[in-house]
Amino acid sequence: MRLEERMMKWLALGAGYVLLIQAVVTAVEIVARKVFNHSFQGVDELGGYALAIAGAVGFGYAALTCSHTRIDLVLSRLPVAARAVLHVLAAGFLMVVAGGMFWYGLRSLRQSIDYGAISTTPLQTPLWIPQGIWVVGLTLFMVLTVVIFVRCVIMFACRDFDGVEAQMKAKSQEQQELEAAGFGDKLKGGN
Amino acid sequence: MVSIGIIAVGFLCVIGLLMLGLHVGAVMALTALIGVIYGVGPMLLNSMGNLMWGQMNSFVLTAIPLYILMGEILVNAQIAERMYRSLSDWVQWLPGKLLHSNIASSTMFSAISGSSVATAATISTVAFPTFREHGYSERWVAGSIASGATLGILIPPSINLIIYGAITDTSIGALFIAGIIPGLLLASFFVIIIAVAATIWPSIAGDGTGPEPDLSGRWKRLIDLVGPVVIFALIIGSIYGGWATPTEAAAVGVVASLGLAAYYGKLNLTMLNDSLLATIRITAMILFVLMGAYFLNFAMGILGIPDQVAAFISSKNMSPTVFVLCLVLLYLILGCFLDALAMMITTIPVLFPVVVAVGFDPVWFGVFIVIMCELALLTPPVGMNLYIVQGVRNRGQITDVIMGVLPFFVGILALVALITFFPGIVTWLPEALK
């Protein structure tokens, strides 16, 4: 596994555990609220941050595992060179959007720091903390899409169309869905 | 003001870019960007960061990864095998025999899963081995699984209904409850279709060589249904008891599914890590498209596009029935070419304001659009459930699956007609429980 793949896998796993802890804490909160009439403050607020962070980290992980949704109806019917052109184009567009998300995310973070923004909740969370981690996730997403795009362009320039294909379309859509549903290994023996 | 012609051209351009295989989320975000710059100027882009943070930092949307995680854990804990076995005991007396197990177990799995694709993958893996060697028609086996699995997004919990609720600001709790009656109706349509077909052509339900069903342990095996039923009751009960929001109910569902996995001795670190990684990947995939939709929503609002389309449609003086018919046709066509979720997310920003302006109930439209997604999952060339079932079946042609789905397609269209003429089927239960 490449370095960035290993790194993103660990980060994604970390984000997964954040969500799992969030789920357990939320469930405990409901029981506490219902049975002991006691409510911890801010579980929902932290849940929102958990999603923002898990999403931002996940964007990069999904880019690396080719999991972001694309419609491959036309793509799959074209010759390999034409497919490679479209893969490069798609990688470029994704990079532009990831770059935009990073840029405007960063601006949002800077505003929070400049104005010392805190959440309007009992927790009064200084917003730069969750937003800071969120921007780290968006930064990784941007860097990864740049890496993927540059690799695609270089391989395309070397006329290595299969390399572009491997970079951008590791698996077919249904295979991804099956793996996501926990059946990836059962199909490996098949065609 | 943007003319209706430009809107139509813009929409076709978006579809064109999607067909080129560009990332769905990226296409929507860039379209929004062009719209904002063209309509108001680049200054407005400065608010994009806060918009993005506001949408991603959302406790409501946290329900999405939690329901995905719950489904992943239950699949990895092999709950579905037990459920399938136990349900088979009770449906075999119907004409069509084991084919009904596919519908029954899809229906039940839908009640603990928010995704049709996951339901299709799960049920086909469990079901296919049962049918081998008994001479059942492969078309009917594949068709009943692919179609039955579409219930996954109609019967709550449902990822699609959460996304619809989040984009349109409709109560997700009400949407969940509204999905129950149409979901059960559709399941019963499927059962009727199989029973009628098996009465006319008995050969579809096997050559009679199958072993006598072992019914001696069927009461004992009922215990395997307790887990899923309890999880469903916890989720829906806590939402309607008013003790939990749909997100909190999802958290309870995750904890309950962990408990169930532990009970069956399937809870371990590898399983948990696999479930979490898949959850993050699918969540990111959905969120990215959703971010694109939010940008597009924002841009179109600024350009006044929904108002324009609404004014255009009202000027045509269509009757509600004709209007729904047009929507059905539009979604049938889009569903052939777009992924179901992408289809839903790209069309809601334009159509929702129009549909509400014409006088339809937001909850009704949510259920309607999810049924359209079900059709999209079954229409070639891009019907995901067809490919999932074919992938697991791993023999024969995809044409068998497509042909197998056709009779059930009629059932879904019948449901659409029914909820159009009797919208109360959708709106009655959520209102009664308010």
mmCIF file of C-alpha atoms in Angstrom, chain A residues 8-10 12-13 15-17 19-20 22-24 26-30 33-34 43-62 65 67-75 77 86-87 89-91 93-94 96-98 100-105 107-109 111-112 127 130-131 134 138 141 168 171 173-183 186-187 189-191, chain B residues 17-27 29-30 33 42 45-50 52-53 55-62 64-66 69 72-73 75-76 78 81 115 117-118 121-125 241-245 247-252 254-255 258 269 272-274 276-289 291 295 336-339 342 381-382 384 387-388 391-392 394:
data_model
loop_
_atom_site.group_PDB
_atom_site.id
_atom_site.type_symbol
_atom_site.label_atom_id
_atom_site.label_comp_id
_atom_site.label_asym_id
_atom_site.label_seq_id
_atom_site.Cartn_x
_atom_site.Cartn_y
_atom_site.Cartn_z
ATOM 1 C CA MET A 8 -5.853 7.873 4.924
ATOM 2 C CA LYS A 9 -6.999 4.451 6.057
ATOM 3 C CA TRP A 10 -5.867 5.160 9.599
ATOM 4 C CA ALA A 12 -10.677 7.280 8.171
ATOM 5 C CA LEU A 13 -10.684 4.622 10.850
ATOM 6 C CA ALA A 15 -13.060 9.282 12.055
ATOM 7 C CA GLY A 16 -15.099 6.074 12.189
ATOM 8 C CA TYR A 17 -14.355 5.625 15.869
ATOM 9 C CA LEU A 19 -18.713 8.450 15.021
ATOM 10 C CA LEU A 20 -18.990 5.231 17.003
ATOM 11 C CA GLN A 22 -20.733 9.703 19.243
ATOM 12 C CA ALA A 23 -23.365 6.988 18.781
ATOM 13 C CA VAL A 24 -22.685 5.431 22.179
ATOM 14 C CA THR A 26 -25.932 9.800 22.271
ATOM 15 C CA ALA A 27 -27.588 6.516 23.234
ATOM 16 C CA VAL A 28 -26.443 6.919 26.857
ATOM 17 C CA GLU A 29 -27.765 10.467 26.827
ATOM 18 C CA ILE A 30 -31.226 9.337 25.754
ATOM 19 C CA ARG A 33 -32.664 11.840 29.886
ATOM 20 C CA LYS A 34 -35.540 9.394 29.933
ATOM 21 C CA VAL A 43 -24.300 15.979 22.739
ATOM 22 C CA ASP A 44 -26.054 17.120 19.570
ATOM 23 C CA GLU A 45 -23.571 19.935 19.052
ATOM 24 C CA LEU A 46 -20.631 17.543 19.301
ATOM 25 C CA GLY A 47 -22.455 15.177 16.924
ATOM 26 C CA GLY A 48 -22.548 17.921 14.313
ATOM 27 C CA TYR A 49 -18.809 18.493 14.664
ATOM 28 C CA ALA A 50 -18.215 14.735 14.438
ATOM 29 C CA LEU A 51 -20.021 14.616 11.105
ATOM 30 C CA ALA A 52 -18.218 17.666 9.683
ATOM 31 C CA ILE A 53 -14.837 16.194 10.618
ATOM 32 C CA ALA A 54 -15.656 12.633 9.542
ATOM 33 C CA GLY A 55 -16.999 13.993 6.258
ATOM 34 C CA ALA A 56 -13.947 16.142 5.538
ATOM 35 C CA VAL A 57 -11.526 13.295 6.312
ATOM 36 C CA GLY A 58 -13.777 10.910 4.385
ATOM 37 C CA PHE A 59 -13.701 13.095 1.240
ATOM 38 C CA GLY A 60 -10.001 12.383 0.828
ATOM 39 C CA TYR A 61 -10.364 8.710 1.690
ATOM 40 C CA ALA A 62 -13.201 8.372 -0.818
ATOM 41 C CA THR A 65 -10.533 4.680 -3.060
ATOM 42 C CA SER A 67 -15.648 6.012 -4.183
ATOM 43 C CA HIS A 68 -17.029 9.406 -5.205
ATOM 44 C CA THR A 69 -20.082 8.911 -7.392
ATOM 45 C CA ARG A 70 -19.560 9.042 -11.156
ATOM 46 C CA ILE A 71 -21.913 7.896 -13.880
ATOM 47 C CA ASP A 72 -19.968 5.354 -15.917
ATOM 48 C CA LEU A 73 -22.679 4.654 -18.487
ATOM 49 C CA VAL A 74 -20.892 6.341 -21.410
ATOM 50 C CA LEU A 75 -17.438 5.902 -19.964
ATOM 51 C CA ARG A 77 -18.486 1.985 -23.588
ATOM 52 C CA LEU A 86 -12.341 11.640 -19.448
ATOM 53 C CA HIS A 87 -10.580 10.309 -16.356
ATOM 54 C CA LEU A 89 -10.868 15.626 -17.043
ATOM 55 C CA ALA A 90 -12.763 14.224 -14.048
ATOM 56 C CA ALA A 91 -9.625 14.300 -11.890
ATOM 57 C CA PHE A 93 -12.660 18.987 -12.071
ATOM 58 C CA LEU A 94 -12.507 17.177 -8.731
ATOM 59 C CA VAL A 96 -10.784 22.370 -8.742
ATOM 60 C CA VAL A 97 -13.767 21.695 -6.478
ATOM 61 C CA ALA A 98 -11.580 20.293 -3.688
ATOM 62 C CA GLY A 100 -12.415 25.649 -3.778
ATOM 63 C CA MET A 101 -13.713 23.825 -0.729
ATOM 64 C CA PHE A 102 -10.314 24.129 0.918
ATOM 65 C CA TRP A 103 -10.017 27.833 0.090
ATOM 66 C CA TYR A 104 -13.455 28.847 1.306
ATOM 67 C CA GLY A 105 -13.207 26.526 4.312
ATOM 68 C CA ARG A 107 -11.602 31.659 4.925
ATOM 69 C CA SER A 108 -14.386 30.537 7.193
ATOM 70 C CA LEU A 109 -11.833 29.336 9.757
ATOM 71 C CA GLN A 111 -13.093 34.561 10.222
ATOM 72 C CA SER A 112 -13.811 32.429 13.277
ATOM 73 C CA LEU A 127 -15.348 27.453 16.805
ATOM 74 C CA PRO A 130 -13.766 21.929 15.316
ATOM 75 C CA GLN A 131 -13.338 24.104 12.238
ATOM 76 C CA TRP A 134 -12.374 20.212 9.558
ATOM 77 C CA LEU A 138 -10.321 19.565 3.555
ATOM 78 C CA PHE A 141 -8.709 16.207 0.313
ATOM 79 C CA MET A 168 -9.310 6.680 -11.421
ATOM 80 C CA LYS A 171 -13.385 -0.871 -9.229
ATOM 81 C CA GLN A 173 -19.582 0.802 -9.284
ATOM 82 C CA GLU A 174 -21.447 -2.344 -8.339
ATOM 83 C CA GLN A 175 -18.320 -3.935 -6.970
ATOM 84 C CA GLN A 176 -17.848 -0.932 -4.700
ATOM 85 C CA GLU A 177 -21.432 -1.148 -3.550
ATOM 86 C CA LEU A 178 -21.079 -4.834 -2.833
ATOM 87 C CA GLU A 179 -17.907 -4.258 -0.890
ATOM 88 C CA ALA A 180 -19.586 -1.466 0.989
ATOM 89 C CA ALA A 181 -22.308 -3.909 1.910
ATOM 90 C CA GLY A 182 -19.700 -6.306 3.241
ATOM 91 C CA PHE A 183 -19.506 -8.772 0.363
ATOM 92 C CA LYS A 186 -17.069 -13.192 -1.552
ATOM 93 C CA LEU A 187 -16.830 -11.971 -5.129
ATOM 94 C CA GLY A 189 -13.228 -15.631 -6.868
ATOM 95 C CA GLY A 190 -15.830 -14.683 -9.472
ATOM 96 C CA ASN A 191 -15.361 -12.938 -12.752
ATOM 97 C CA LEU B 17 -21.407 16.657 -17.952
ATOM 98 C CA LEU B 18 -22.652 13.852 -15.695
ATOM 99 C CA MET B 19 -22.727 11.514 -18.692
ATOM 100 C CA LEU B 20 -19.054 12.329 -19.339
ATOM 101 C CA GLY B 21 -18.301 10.584 -16.074
ATOM 102 C CA LEU B 22 -17.290 13.671 -14.108
ATOM 103 C CA HIS B 23 -17.885 13.409 -10.373
ATOM 104 C CA VAL B 24 -21.525 14.155 -9.623
ATOM 105 C CA GLY B 25 -20.733 16.410 -6.654
ATOM 106 C CA ALA B 26 -18.123 18.330 -8.648
ATOM 107 C CA VAL B 27 -20.499 18.951 -11.554
ATOM 108 C CA ALA B 29 -20.656 22.548 -7.322
ATOM 109 C CA LEU B 30 -19.151 23.966 -10.525
ATOM 110 C CA LEU B 33 -20.225 28.457 -9.138
ATOM 111 C CA PRO B 42 -17.929 36.584 -7.420
ATOM 112 C CA LEU B 45 -18.641 33.279 -3.186
ATOM 113 C CA ASN B 46 -17.166 34.513 0.084
ATOM 114 C CA SER B 47 -20.144 33.103 1.937
ATOM 115 C CA MET B 48 -19.493 29.599 0.499
ATOM 116 C CA GLY B 49 -17.204 28.597 3.383
ATOM 117 C CA ASN B 50 -19.765 29.400 6.042
ATOM 118 C CA MET B 52 -20.352 24.593 3.762
ATOM 119 C CA TRP B 53 -19.568 24.554 7.479
ATOM 120 C CA GLN B 55 -24.316 22.215 6.234
ATOM 121 C CA MET B 56 -21.640 19.735 7.268
ATOM 122 C CA ASN B 57 -21.810 20.618 10.958
ATOM 123 C CA SER B 58 -25.258 19.098 11.203
ATOM 124 C CA PHE B 59 -26.643 16.815 13.866
ATOM 125 C CA VAL B 60 -29.561 15.950 11.562
ATOM 126 C CA LEU B 61 -27.229 14.613 8.857
ATOM 127 C CA THR B 62 -25.258 12.630 11.452
ATOM 128 C CA ILE B 64 -26.746 9.142 7.696
ATOM 129 C CA PRO B 65 -23.477 7.555 8.918
ATOM 130 C CA LEU B 66 -25.226 6.100 11.957
ATOM 131 C CA LEU B 69 -23.033 1.846 10.400
ATOM 132 C CA GLU B 72 -22.944 -2.648 8.201
ATOM 133 C CA ILE B 73 -22.781 -4.160 11.681
ATOM 134 C CA VAL B 75 -24.765 -7.506 7.797
ATOM 135 C CA ASN B 76 -21.372 -8.453 9.201
ATOM 136 C CA GLN B 78 -24.940 -12.339 9.605
ATOM 137 C CA GLU B 81 -29.148 -15.539 7.167
ATOM 138 C CA SER B 115 -30.289 1.415 1.765
ATOM 139 C CA VAL B 117 -28.396 -1.516 -2.493
ATOM 140 C CA ALA B 118 -27.242 -2.967 0.824
ATOM 141 C CA ALA B 121 -26.520 -7.380 -1.722
ATOM 142 C CA THR B 122 -27.470 -8.942 1.583
ATOM 143 C CA ILE B 123 -30.585 -10.776 0.474
ATOM 144 C CA SER B 124 -29.087 -12.083 -2.769
ATOM 145 C CA THR B 125 -26.062 -13.501 -0.985
ATOM 146 C CA GLY B 241 -42.738 8.214 21.512
ATOM 147 C CA GLY B 242 -41.156 11.632 21.158
ATOM 148 C CA TRP B 243 -38.116 10.640 23.180
ATOM 149 C CA ALA B 244 -35.638 10.758 20.351
ATOM 150 C CA THR B 245 -34.943 12.552 17.098
ATOM 151 C CA THR B 247 -30.496 10.912 14.662
ATOM 152 C CA GLU B 248 -30.725 9.876 18.304
ATOM 153 C CA ALA B 249 -32.798 6.864 17.304
ATOM 154 C CA ALA B 250 -30.022 5.917 14.865
ATOM 155 C CA ALA B 251 -27.513 6.053 17.721
ATOM 156 C CA VAL B 252 -29.743 3.714 19.735
ATOM 157 C CA VAL B 254 -26.126 1.333 16.421
ATOM 158 C CA VAL B 255 -25.778 0.357 20.078
ATOM 159 C CA LEU B 258 -23.617 -3.967 18.485
ATOM 160 C CA LEU B 269 -12.149 -5.727 16.050
ATOM 161 C CA LEU B 272 -15.859 -3.375 13.608
ATOM 162 C CA ASN B 273 -12.997 -1.773 11.655
ATOM 163 C CA ASP B 274 -14.396 -3.011 8.328
ATOM 164 C CA LEU B 276 -16.390 1.731 10.218
ATOM 165 C CA LEU B 277 -14.238 2.121 7.103
ATOM 166 C CA ALA B 278 -17.157 1.287 4.825
ATOM 167 C CA THR B 279 -19.311 3.727 6.770
ATOM 168 C CA ILE B 280 -16.835 6.585 6.335
ATOM 169 C CA ARG B 281 -16.444 5.867 2.622
ATOM 170 C CA ILE B 282 -20.164 5.768 1.890
ATOM 171 C CA THR B 283 -20.860 8.768 4.115
ATOM 172 C CA ALA B 284 -18.200 10.840 2.353
ATOM 173 C CA MET B 285 -19.561 9.770 -1.019
ATOM 174 C CA ILE B 286 -23.082 10.889 -0.059
ATOM 175 C CA LEU B 287 -21.954 14.090 1.686
ATOM 176 C CA PHE B 288 -19.902 15.203 -1.313
ATOM 177 C CA VAL B 289 -22.897 14.950 -3.632
ATOM 178 C CA MET B 291 -22.585 19.527 -0.670
ATOM 179 C CA PHE B 295 -24.393 24.912 -3.476
ATOM 180 C CA CYS B 336 -32.363 5.063 -16.784
ATOM 181 C CA PHE B 337 -29.220 7.160 -16.923
ATOM 182 C CA LEU B 338 -28.540 8.407 -13.410
ATOM 183 C CA ASP B 339 -27.695 6.731 -10.164
ATOM 184 C CA ALA B 342 -27.739 11.412 -7.724
ATOM 185 C CA PRO B 381 -28.721 0.539 -18.249
ATOM 186 C CA VAL B 382 -27.938 2.107 -14.840
ATOM 187 C CA MET B 384 -27.846 -0.579 -9.525
ATOM 188 C CA TYR B 387 -26.072 -5.313 -11.278
ATOM 189 C CA ILE B 388 -25.836 -6.202 -7.608
ATOM 190 C CA GLY B 391 -22.937 -9.777 -9.454
ATOM 191 C CA VAL B 392 -23.884 -12.138 -6.641
ATOM 192 C CA ASN B 394 -22.437 -14.731 -10.991
#
